[in-house]
mmCIF file of C-alpha atoms and ligand atoms in Angstrom:
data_model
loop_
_atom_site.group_PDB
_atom_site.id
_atom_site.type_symbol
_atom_site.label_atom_id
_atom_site.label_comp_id
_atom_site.label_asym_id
_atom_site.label_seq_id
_atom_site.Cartn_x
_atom_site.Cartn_y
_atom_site.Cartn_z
ATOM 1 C CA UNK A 1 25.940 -2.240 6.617
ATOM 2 C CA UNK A 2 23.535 -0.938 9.430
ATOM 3 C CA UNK A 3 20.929 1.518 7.830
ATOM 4 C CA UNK A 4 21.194 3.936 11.167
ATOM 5 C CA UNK A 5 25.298 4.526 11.470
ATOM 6 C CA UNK A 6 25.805 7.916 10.084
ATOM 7 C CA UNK A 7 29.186 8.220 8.474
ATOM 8 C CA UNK A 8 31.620 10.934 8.296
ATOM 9 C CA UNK A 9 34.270 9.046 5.903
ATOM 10 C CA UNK A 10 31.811 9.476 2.454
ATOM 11 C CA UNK A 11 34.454 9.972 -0.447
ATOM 12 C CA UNK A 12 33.362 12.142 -3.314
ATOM 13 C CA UNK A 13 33.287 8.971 -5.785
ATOM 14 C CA UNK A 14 30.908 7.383 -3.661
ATOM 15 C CA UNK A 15 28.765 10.013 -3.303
ATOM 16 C CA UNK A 16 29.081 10.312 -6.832
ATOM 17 C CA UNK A 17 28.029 6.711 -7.495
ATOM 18 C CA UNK A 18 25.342 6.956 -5.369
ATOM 19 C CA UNK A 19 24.035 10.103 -7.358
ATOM 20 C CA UNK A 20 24.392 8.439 -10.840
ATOM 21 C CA UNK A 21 22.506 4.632 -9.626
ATOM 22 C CA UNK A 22 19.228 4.258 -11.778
ATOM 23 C CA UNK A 23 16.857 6.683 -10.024
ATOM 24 C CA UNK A 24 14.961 3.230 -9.134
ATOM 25 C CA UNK A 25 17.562 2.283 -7.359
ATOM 26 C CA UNK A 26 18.999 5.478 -5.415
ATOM 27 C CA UNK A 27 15.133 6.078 -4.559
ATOM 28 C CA UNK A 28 15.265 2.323 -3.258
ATOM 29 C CA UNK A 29 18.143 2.627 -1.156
ATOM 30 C CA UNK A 30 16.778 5.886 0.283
ATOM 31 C CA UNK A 31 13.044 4.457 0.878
ATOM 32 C CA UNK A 32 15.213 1.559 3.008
ATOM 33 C CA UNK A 33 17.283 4.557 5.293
ATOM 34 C CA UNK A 34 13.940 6.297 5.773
ATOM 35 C CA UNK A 35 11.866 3.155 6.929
ATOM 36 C CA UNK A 36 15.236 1.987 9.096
ATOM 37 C CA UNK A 37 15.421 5.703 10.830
ATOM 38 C CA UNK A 38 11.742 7.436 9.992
ATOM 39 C CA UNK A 39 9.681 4.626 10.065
ATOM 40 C CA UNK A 40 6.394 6.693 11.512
ATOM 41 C CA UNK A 41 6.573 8.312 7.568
ATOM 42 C CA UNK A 42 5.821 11.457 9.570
ATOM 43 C CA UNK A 43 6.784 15.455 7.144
ATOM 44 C CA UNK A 44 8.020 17.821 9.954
ATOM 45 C CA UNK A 45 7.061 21.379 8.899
ATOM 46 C CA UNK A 46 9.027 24.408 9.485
ATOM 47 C CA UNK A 47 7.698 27.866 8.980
ATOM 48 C CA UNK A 48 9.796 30.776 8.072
ATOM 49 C CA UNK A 49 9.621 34.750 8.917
ATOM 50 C CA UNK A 50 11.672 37.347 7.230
ATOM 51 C CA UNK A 51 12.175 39.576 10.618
ATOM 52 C CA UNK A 52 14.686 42.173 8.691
ATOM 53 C CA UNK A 53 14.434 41.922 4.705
ATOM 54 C CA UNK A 54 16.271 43.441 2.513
ATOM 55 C CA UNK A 55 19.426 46.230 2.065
ATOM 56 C CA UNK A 56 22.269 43.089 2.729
ATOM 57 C CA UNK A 57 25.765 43.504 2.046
ATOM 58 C CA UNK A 58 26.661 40.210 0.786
ATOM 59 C CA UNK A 59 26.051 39.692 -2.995
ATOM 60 C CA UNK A 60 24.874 35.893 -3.391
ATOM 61 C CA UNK A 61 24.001 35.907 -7.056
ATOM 62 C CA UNK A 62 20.177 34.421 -5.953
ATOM 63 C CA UNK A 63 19.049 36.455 -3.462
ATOM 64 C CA UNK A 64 16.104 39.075 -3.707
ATOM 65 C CA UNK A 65 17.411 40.759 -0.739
ATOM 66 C CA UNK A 66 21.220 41.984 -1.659
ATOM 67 C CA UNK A 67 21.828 45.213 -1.634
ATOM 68 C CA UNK A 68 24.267 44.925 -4.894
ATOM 69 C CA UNK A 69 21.267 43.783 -7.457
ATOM 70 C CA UNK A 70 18.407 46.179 -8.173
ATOM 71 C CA UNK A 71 15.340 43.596 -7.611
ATOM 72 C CA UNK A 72 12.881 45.208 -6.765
ATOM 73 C CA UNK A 73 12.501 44.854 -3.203
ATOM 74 C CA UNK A 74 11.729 46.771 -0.665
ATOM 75 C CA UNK A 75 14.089 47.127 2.728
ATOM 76 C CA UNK A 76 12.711 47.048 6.065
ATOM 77 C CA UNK A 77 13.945 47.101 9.397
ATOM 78 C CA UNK A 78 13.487 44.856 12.275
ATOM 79 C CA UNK A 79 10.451 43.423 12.689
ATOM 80 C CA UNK A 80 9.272 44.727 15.775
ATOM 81 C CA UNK A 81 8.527 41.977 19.039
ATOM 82 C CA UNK A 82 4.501 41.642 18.653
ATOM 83 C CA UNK A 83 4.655 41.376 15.325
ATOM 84 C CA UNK A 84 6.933 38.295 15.071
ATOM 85 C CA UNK A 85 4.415 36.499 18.197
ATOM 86 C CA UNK A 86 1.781 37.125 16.382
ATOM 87 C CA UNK A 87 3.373 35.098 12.668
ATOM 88 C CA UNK A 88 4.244 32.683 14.813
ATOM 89 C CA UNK A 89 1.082 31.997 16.879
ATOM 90 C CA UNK A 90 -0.620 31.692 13.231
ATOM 91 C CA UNK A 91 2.050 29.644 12.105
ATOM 92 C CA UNK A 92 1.614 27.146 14.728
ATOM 93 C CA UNK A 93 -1.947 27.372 14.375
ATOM 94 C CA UNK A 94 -1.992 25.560 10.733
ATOM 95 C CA UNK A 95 0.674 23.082 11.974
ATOM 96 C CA UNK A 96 3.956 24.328 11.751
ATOM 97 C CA UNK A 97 6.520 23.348 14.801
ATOM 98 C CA UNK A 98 9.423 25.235 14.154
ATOM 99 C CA UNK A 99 9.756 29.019 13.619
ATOM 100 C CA UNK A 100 12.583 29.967 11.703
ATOM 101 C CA UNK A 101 13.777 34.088 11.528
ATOM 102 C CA UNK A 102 15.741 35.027 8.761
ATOM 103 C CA UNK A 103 17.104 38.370 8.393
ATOM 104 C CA UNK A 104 19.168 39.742 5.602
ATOM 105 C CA UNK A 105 22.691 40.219 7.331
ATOM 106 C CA UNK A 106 26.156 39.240 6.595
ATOM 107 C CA UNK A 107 26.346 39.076 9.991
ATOM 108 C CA UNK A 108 24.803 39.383 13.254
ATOM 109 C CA UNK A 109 25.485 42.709 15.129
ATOM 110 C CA UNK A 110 25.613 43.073 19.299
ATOM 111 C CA UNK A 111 23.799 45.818 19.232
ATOM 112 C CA UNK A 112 20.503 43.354 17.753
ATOM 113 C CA UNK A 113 21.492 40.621 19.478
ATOM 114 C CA UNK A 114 19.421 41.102 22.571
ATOM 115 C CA UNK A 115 16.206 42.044 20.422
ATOM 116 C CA UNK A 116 16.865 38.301 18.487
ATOM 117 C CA UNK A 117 17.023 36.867 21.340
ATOM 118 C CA UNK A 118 13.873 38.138 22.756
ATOM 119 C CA UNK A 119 12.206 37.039 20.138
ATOM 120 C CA UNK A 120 13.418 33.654 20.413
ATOM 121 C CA UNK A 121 12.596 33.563 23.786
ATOM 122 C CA UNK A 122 8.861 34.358 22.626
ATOM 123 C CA UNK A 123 8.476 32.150 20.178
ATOM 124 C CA UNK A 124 10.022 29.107 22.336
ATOM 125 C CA UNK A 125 7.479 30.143 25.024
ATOM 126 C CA UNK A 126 4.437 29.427 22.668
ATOM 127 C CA UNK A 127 6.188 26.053 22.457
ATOM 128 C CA UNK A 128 7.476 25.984 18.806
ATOM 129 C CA UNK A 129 11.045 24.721 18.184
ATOM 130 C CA UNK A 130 13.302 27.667 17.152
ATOM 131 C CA UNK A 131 15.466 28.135 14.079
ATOM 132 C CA UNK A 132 17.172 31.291 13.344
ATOM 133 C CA UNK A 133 19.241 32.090 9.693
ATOM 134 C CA UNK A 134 21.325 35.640 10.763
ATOM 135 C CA UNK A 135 24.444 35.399 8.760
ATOM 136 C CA UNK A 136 28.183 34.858 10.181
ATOM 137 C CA UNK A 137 28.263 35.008 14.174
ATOM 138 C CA UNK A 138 31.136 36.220 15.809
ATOM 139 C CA UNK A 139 32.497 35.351 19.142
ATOM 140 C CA UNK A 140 30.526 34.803 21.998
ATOM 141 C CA UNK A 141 26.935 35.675 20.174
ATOM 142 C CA UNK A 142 25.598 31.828 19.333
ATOM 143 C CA UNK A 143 26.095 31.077 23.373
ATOM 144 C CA UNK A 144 24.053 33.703 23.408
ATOM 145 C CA UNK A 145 20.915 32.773 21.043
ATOM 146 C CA UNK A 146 21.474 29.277 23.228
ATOM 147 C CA UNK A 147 20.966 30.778 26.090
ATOM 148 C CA UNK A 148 18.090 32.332 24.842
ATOM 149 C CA UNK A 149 16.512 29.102 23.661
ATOM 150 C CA UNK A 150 17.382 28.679 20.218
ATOM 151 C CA UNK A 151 17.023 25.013 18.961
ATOM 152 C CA UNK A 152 18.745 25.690 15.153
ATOM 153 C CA UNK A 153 21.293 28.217 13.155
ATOM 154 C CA UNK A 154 20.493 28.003 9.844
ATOM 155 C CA UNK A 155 24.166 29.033 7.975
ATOM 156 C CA UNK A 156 23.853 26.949 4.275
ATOM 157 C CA UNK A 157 26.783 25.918 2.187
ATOM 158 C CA UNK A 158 24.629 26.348 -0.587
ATOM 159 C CA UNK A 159 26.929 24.769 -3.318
ATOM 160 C CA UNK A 160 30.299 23.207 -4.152
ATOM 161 C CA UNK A 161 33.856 24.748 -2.665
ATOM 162 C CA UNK A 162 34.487 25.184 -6.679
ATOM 163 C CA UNK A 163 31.582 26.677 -7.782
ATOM 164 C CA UNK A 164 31.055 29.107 -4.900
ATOM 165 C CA UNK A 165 32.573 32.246 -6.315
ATOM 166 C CA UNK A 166 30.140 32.278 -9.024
ATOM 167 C CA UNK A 167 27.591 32.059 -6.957
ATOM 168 C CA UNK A 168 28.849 34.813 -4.045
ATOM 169 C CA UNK A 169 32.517 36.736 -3.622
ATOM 170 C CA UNK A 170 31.975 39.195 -0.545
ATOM 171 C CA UNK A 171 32.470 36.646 2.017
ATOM 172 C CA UNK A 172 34.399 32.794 1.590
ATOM 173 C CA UNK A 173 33.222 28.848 1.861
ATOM 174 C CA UNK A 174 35.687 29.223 4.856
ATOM 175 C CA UNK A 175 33.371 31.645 6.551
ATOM 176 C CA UNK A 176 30.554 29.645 6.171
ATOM 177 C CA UNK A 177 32.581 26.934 7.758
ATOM 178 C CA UNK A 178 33.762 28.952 10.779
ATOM 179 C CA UNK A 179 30.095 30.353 11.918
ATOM 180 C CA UNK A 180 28.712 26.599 11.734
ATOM 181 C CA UNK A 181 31.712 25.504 14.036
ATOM 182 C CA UNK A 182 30.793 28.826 16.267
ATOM 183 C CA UNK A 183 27.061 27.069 16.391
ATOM 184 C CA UNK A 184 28.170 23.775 17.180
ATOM 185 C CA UNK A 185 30.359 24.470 19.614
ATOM 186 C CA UNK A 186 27.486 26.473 21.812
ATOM 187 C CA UNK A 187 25.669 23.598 21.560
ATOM 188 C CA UNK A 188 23.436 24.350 18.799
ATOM 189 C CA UNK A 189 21.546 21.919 16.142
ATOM 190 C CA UNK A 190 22.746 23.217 12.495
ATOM 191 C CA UNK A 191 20.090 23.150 9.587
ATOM 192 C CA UNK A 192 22.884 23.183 6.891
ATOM 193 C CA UNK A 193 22.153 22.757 2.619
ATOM 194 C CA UNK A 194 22.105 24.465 -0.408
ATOM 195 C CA UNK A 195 20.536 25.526 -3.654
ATOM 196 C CA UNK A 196 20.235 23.519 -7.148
ATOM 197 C CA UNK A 197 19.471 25.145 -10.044
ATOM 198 C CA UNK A 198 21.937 28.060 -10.003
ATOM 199 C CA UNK A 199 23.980 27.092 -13.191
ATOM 200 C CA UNK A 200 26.325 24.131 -11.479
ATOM 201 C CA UNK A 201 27.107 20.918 -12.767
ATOM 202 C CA UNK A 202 26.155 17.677 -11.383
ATOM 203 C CA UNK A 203 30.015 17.258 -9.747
ATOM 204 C CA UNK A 204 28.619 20.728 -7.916
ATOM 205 C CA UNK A 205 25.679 18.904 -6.849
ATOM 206 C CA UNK A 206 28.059 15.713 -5.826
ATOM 207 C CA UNK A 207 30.711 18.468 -4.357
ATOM 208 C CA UNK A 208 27.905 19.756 -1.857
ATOM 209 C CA UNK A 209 26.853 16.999 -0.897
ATOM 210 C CA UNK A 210 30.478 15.498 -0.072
ATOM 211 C CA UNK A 211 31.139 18.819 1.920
ATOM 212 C CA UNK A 212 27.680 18.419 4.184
ATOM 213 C CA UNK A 213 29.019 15.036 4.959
ATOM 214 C CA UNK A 214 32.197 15.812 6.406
ATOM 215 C CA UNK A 215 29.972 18.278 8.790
ATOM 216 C CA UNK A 216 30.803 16.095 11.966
ATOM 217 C CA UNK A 217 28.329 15.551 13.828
ATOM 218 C CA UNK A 218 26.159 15.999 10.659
ATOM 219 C CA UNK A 219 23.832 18.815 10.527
ATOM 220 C CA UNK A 220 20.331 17.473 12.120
ATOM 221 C CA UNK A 221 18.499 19.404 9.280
ATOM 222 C CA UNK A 222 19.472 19.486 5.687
ATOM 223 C CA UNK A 223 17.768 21.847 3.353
ATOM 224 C CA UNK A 224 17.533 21.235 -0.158
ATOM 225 C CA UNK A 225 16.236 24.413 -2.180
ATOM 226 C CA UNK A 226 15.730 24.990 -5.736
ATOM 227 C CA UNK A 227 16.389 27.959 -7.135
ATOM 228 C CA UNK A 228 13.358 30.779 -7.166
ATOM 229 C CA UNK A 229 14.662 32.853 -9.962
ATOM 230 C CA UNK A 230 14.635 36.495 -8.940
ATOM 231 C CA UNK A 231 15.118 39.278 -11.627
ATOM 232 C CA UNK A 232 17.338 41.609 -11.526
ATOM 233 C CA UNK A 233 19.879 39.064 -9.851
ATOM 234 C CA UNK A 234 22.778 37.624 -11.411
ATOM 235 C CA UNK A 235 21.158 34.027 -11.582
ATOM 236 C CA UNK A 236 17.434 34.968 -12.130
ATOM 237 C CA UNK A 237 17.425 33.738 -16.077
ATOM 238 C CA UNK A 238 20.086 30.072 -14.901
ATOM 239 C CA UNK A 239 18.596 27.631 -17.011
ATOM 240 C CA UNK A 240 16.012 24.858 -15.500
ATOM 241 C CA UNK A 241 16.969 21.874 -14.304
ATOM 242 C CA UNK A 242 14.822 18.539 -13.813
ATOM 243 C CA UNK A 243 13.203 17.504 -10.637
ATOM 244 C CA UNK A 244 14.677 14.448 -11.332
ATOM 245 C CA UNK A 245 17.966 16.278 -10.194
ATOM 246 C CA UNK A 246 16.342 17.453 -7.208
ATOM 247 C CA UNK A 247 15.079 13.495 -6.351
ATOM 248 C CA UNK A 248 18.899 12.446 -6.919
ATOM 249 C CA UNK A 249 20.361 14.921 -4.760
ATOM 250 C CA UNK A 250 17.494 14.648 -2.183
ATOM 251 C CA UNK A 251 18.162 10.861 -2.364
ATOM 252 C CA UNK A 252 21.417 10.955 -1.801
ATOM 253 C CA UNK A 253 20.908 13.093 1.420
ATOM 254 C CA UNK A 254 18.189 10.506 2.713
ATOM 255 C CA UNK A 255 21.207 8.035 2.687
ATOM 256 C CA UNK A 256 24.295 10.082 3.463
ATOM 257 C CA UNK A 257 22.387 11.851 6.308
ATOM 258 C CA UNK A 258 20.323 8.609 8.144
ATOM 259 C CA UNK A 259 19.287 10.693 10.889
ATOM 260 C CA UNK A 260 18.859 14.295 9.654
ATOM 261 C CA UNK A 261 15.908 15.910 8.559
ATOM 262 C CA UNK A 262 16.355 16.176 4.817
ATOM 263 C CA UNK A 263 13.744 19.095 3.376
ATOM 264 C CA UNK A 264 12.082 19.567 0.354
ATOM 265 C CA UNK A 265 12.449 23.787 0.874
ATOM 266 C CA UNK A 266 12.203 26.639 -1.337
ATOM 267 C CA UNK A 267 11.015 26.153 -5.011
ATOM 268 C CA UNK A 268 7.815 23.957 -4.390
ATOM 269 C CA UNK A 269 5.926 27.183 -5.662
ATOM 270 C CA UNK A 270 6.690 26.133 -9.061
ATOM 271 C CA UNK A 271 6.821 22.228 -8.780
ATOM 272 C CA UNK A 272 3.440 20.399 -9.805
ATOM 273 C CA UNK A 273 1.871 18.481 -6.757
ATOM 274 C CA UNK A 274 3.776 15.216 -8.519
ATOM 275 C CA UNK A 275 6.878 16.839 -8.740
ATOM 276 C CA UNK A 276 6.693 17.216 -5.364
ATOM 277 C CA UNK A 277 5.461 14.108 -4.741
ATOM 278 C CA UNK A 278 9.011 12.123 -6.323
ATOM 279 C CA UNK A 279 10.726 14.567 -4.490
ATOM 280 C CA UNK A 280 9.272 13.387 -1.199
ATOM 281 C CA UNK A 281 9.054 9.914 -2.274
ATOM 282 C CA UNK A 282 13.177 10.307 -3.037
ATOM 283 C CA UNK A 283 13.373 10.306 1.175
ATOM 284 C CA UNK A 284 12.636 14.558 1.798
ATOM 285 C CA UNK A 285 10.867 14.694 5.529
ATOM 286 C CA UNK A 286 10.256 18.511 5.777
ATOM 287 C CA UNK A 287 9.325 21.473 4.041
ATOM 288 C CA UNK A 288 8.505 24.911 4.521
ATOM 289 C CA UNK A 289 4.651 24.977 5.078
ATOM 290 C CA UNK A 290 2.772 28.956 4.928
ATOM 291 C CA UNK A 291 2.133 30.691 2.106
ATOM 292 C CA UNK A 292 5.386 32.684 2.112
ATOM 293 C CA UNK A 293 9.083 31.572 2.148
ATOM 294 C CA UNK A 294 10.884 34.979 3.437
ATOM 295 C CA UNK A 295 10.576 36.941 0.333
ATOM 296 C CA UNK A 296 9.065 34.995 -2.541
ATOM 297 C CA UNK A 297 5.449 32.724 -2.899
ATOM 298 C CA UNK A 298 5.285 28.853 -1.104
ATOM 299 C CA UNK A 299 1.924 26.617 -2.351
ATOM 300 C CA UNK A 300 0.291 27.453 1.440
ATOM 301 C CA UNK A 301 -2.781 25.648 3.095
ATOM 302 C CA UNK A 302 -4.550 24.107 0.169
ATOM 303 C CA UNK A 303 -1.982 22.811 -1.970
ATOM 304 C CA UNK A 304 -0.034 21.277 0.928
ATOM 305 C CA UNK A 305 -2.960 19.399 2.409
ATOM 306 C CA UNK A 306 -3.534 18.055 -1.040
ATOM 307 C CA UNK A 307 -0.119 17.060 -1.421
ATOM 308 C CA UNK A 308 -0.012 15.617 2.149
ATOM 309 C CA UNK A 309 -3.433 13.760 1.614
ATOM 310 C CA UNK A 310 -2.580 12.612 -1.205
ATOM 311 C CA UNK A 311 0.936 11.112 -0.816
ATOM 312 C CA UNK A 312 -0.316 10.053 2.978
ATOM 313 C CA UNK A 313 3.028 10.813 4.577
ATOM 314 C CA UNK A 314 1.559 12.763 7.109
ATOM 315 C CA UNK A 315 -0.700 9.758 8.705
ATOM 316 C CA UNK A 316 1.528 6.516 7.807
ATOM 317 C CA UNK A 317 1.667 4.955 11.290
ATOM 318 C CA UNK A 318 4.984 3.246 12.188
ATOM 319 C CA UNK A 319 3.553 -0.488 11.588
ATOM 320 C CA UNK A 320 2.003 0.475 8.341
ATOM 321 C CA UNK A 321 5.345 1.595 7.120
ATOM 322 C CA UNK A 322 7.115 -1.594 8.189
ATOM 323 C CA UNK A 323 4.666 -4.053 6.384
HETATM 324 N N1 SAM B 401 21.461 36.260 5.374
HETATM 325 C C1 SAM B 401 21.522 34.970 5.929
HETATM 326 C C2 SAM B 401 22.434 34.028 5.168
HETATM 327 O O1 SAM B 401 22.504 34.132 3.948
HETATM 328 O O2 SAM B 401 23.021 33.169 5.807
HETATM 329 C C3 SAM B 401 20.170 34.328 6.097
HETATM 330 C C4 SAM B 401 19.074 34.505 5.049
HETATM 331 S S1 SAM B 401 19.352 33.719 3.476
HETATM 332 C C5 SAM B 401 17.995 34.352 2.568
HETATM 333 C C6 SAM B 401 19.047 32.007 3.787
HETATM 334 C C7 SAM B 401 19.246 31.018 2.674
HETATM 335 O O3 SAM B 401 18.159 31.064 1.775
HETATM 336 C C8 SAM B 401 20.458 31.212 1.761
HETATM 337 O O4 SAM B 401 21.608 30.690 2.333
HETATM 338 C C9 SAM B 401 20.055 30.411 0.535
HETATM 339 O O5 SAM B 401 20.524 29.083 0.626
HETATM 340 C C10 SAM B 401 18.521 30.446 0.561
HETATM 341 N N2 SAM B 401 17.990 31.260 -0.546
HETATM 342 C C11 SAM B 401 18.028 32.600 -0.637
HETATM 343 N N3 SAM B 401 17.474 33.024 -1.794
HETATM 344 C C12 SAM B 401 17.090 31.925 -2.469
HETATM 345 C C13 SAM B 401 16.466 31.708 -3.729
HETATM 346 N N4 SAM B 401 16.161 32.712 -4.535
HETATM 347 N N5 SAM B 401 16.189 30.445 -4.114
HETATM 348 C C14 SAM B 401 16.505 29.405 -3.298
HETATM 349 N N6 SAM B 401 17.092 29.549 -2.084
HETATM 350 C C15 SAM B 401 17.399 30.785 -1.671
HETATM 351 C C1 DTB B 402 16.810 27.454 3.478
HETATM 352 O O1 DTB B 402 17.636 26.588 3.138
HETATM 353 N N1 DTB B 402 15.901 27.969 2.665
HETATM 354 C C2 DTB B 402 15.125 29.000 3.358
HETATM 355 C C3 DTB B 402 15.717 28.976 4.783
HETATM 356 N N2 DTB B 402 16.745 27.991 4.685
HETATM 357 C C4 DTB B 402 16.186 30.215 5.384
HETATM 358 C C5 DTB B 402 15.080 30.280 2.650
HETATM 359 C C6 DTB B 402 14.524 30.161 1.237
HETATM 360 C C7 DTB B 402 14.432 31.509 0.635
HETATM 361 C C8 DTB B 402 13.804 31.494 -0.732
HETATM 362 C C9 DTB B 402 13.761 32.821 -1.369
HETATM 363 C C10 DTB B 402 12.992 33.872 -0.651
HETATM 364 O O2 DTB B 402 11.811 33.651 -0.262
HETATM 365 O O3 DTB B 402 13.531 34.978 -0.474
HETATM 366 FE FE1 SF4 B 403 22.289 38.548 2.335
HETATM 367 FE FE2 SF4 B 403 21.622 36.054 3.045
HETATM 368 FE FE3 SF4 B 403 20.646 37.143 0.771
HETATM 369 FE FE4 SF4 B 403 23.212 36.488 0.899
HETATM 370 S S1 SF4 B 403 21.446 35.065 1.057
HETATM 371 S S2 SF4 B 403 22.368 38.420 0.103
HETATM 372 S S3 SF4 B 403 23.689 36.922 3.055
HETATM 373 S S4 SF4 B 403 20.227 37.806 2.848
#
């Protein structure tokens, strides 16, 4: 079977086989995909900006910035225009290409629309690839960020159809399905994943994964997170998982996803450089670089160009990789 032919026809089972191969193996059969699709070796790094934090209506079980759960956080309002130019002038400046503005909506309002999309046009202009994350869209509004310039909506599934109202119950996996067709169909790149760690079995893991896949096209960028306990939220205190989980499902996206950037995102804070190190080696070829995710710590500068230096994916030229 051709290493570069994404399918859309994965069945559960043998996503689930793929999952449960001797980690040798998967991380084999990944490595293969990678060199077959990736072969410069090259980590793409995003950089994210909370432009509006804080005070949401939803109630995802995880996040710092829901209004339901008392975490701590301070609400702030949006971010004004210089502000956002300047984070990402700096973030281009230590090597990030894409900007990605997150605000903590259920959904995007007209009324902010043309101030998002201002800001998009700004950070486009300093020539970084754009990625927004603004909750569910309704009619009409992602033809507008398009216009605008946006390159990615970030909208994640974040875990299986099953285990989804444990995780959030003010809005439905259905919603989350209907924005990312709004995105698509204005012509938009998705950056689509989820979150381990949050209490779900491995069939949730398997479950996610299966759902991504049916995504057609696929989503170009796949985020894999792992949970950054917050307290106060509902799953601050879910139990640990390995990173050997994180590899698998990683893995598994390398191969279901040939041609999609599969990252390594939030939860390298508290991963050992060698942690992160399998979980790149399992086929991840992005992360979040700066030293801040939206609300929560990221390793920043000096841990990530020890990591990078270290594992040498950011140098391995094309014919090195296909020795
Ligand atoms: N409000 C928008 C939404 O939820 O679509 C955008 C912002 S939201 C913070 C973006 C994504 O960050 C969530 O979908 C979730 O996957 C991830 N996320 C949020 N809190 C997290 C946490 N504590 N640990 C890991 N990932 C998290
Ligand atoms: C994604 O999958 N992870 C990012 C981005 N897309 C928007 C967000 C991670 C947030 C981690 C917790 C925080 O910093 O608030
Ligand atoms: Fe709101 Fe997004 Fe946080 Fe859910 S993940 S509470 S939608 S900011």
């Amino acid at each position: 079977m051709p290493f570069d032919m994404p399918r859309h026809d994965w069945s559960r089972d043998e996503i689930k086989a793929l999952y449960e191969l001797p980690l040798d193996t998967l991380i084999g059969r990944a490595l293969a995909v990678k060199q077959a699709n990736w072969a410069d070796g090259k980590i793409q790094k995003s950089q994210l900006l909370s432009i509006k934090t804080g005070g949401c209506a939803e109630n995802c079980g995880y996040c710092s910035q829901s209004a339901h759960f008392d975490t701590g956080l301070e609400a702030s309002k949006l971010m004004p225009l210089n502000e956002v130019v300047e984070a990402a002038r700096e973030a281009k400046a230590g090597g990030a290409d894409r900007f990605c503005m997150g605000a903590a909506w259920r959904e995007l309002k007209d009324r902010d629309l043309p101030k998002v999309a201002d800001m998009i046009r700004a950070v486009k202009a300093e020539g970084m690839e754009t990625c927004v994350t603004l909750g569910m869209l309704g009619e009409g509004q992602a033809e507008k960020l398009a216009e605008a310039g946006l390159d990615y909506y970030n909208h994640n599934l974040d875990t299986s159809r099953e285990y989804y109202d444990k995780v959030v119950t003010t809005r439905t996996y259905e919603d989350r399905i209907d924005t990312l067709g709004k995105a698509r169909e204005a012509g938009l790149n998705l950056c689509v994943g989820g979150i381990l760690g949050m209490g779900e079995s491995r069939e949730d893991r398997i479950g996610l994964i299966h759902e991504l896949a049916q995504l057609t096209p696929h989503p170009e960028s796949v985020p894999i997170n792992m949970l950054v306990p917050i307290e106060g939220t509902p799953l601050g205190d879910s139990p640990e998982i390995p990173v050997t989980e994180m590899a698998r499902a990683i893995a598994v996206c390398r191969v279901v996803f040939p041609k999609s950037w599969v990252r390594l995102s939030a939860g390298r804070e508290g991963m050992s450089e060698g942690e992160q190190a399998l979980c790149l080696l399992a086929g991840a070829n992005s992360i979040f670089v700066g030293a801040r995710l939206l609300t929560t710590d990221n390793p920043g500068e000096d841990r990530d160009a020890s990591l990078l230096k270290n594992t040498g994916f950011e140098a391995v030229a094309r014919d090195v990789m296909q020795v």
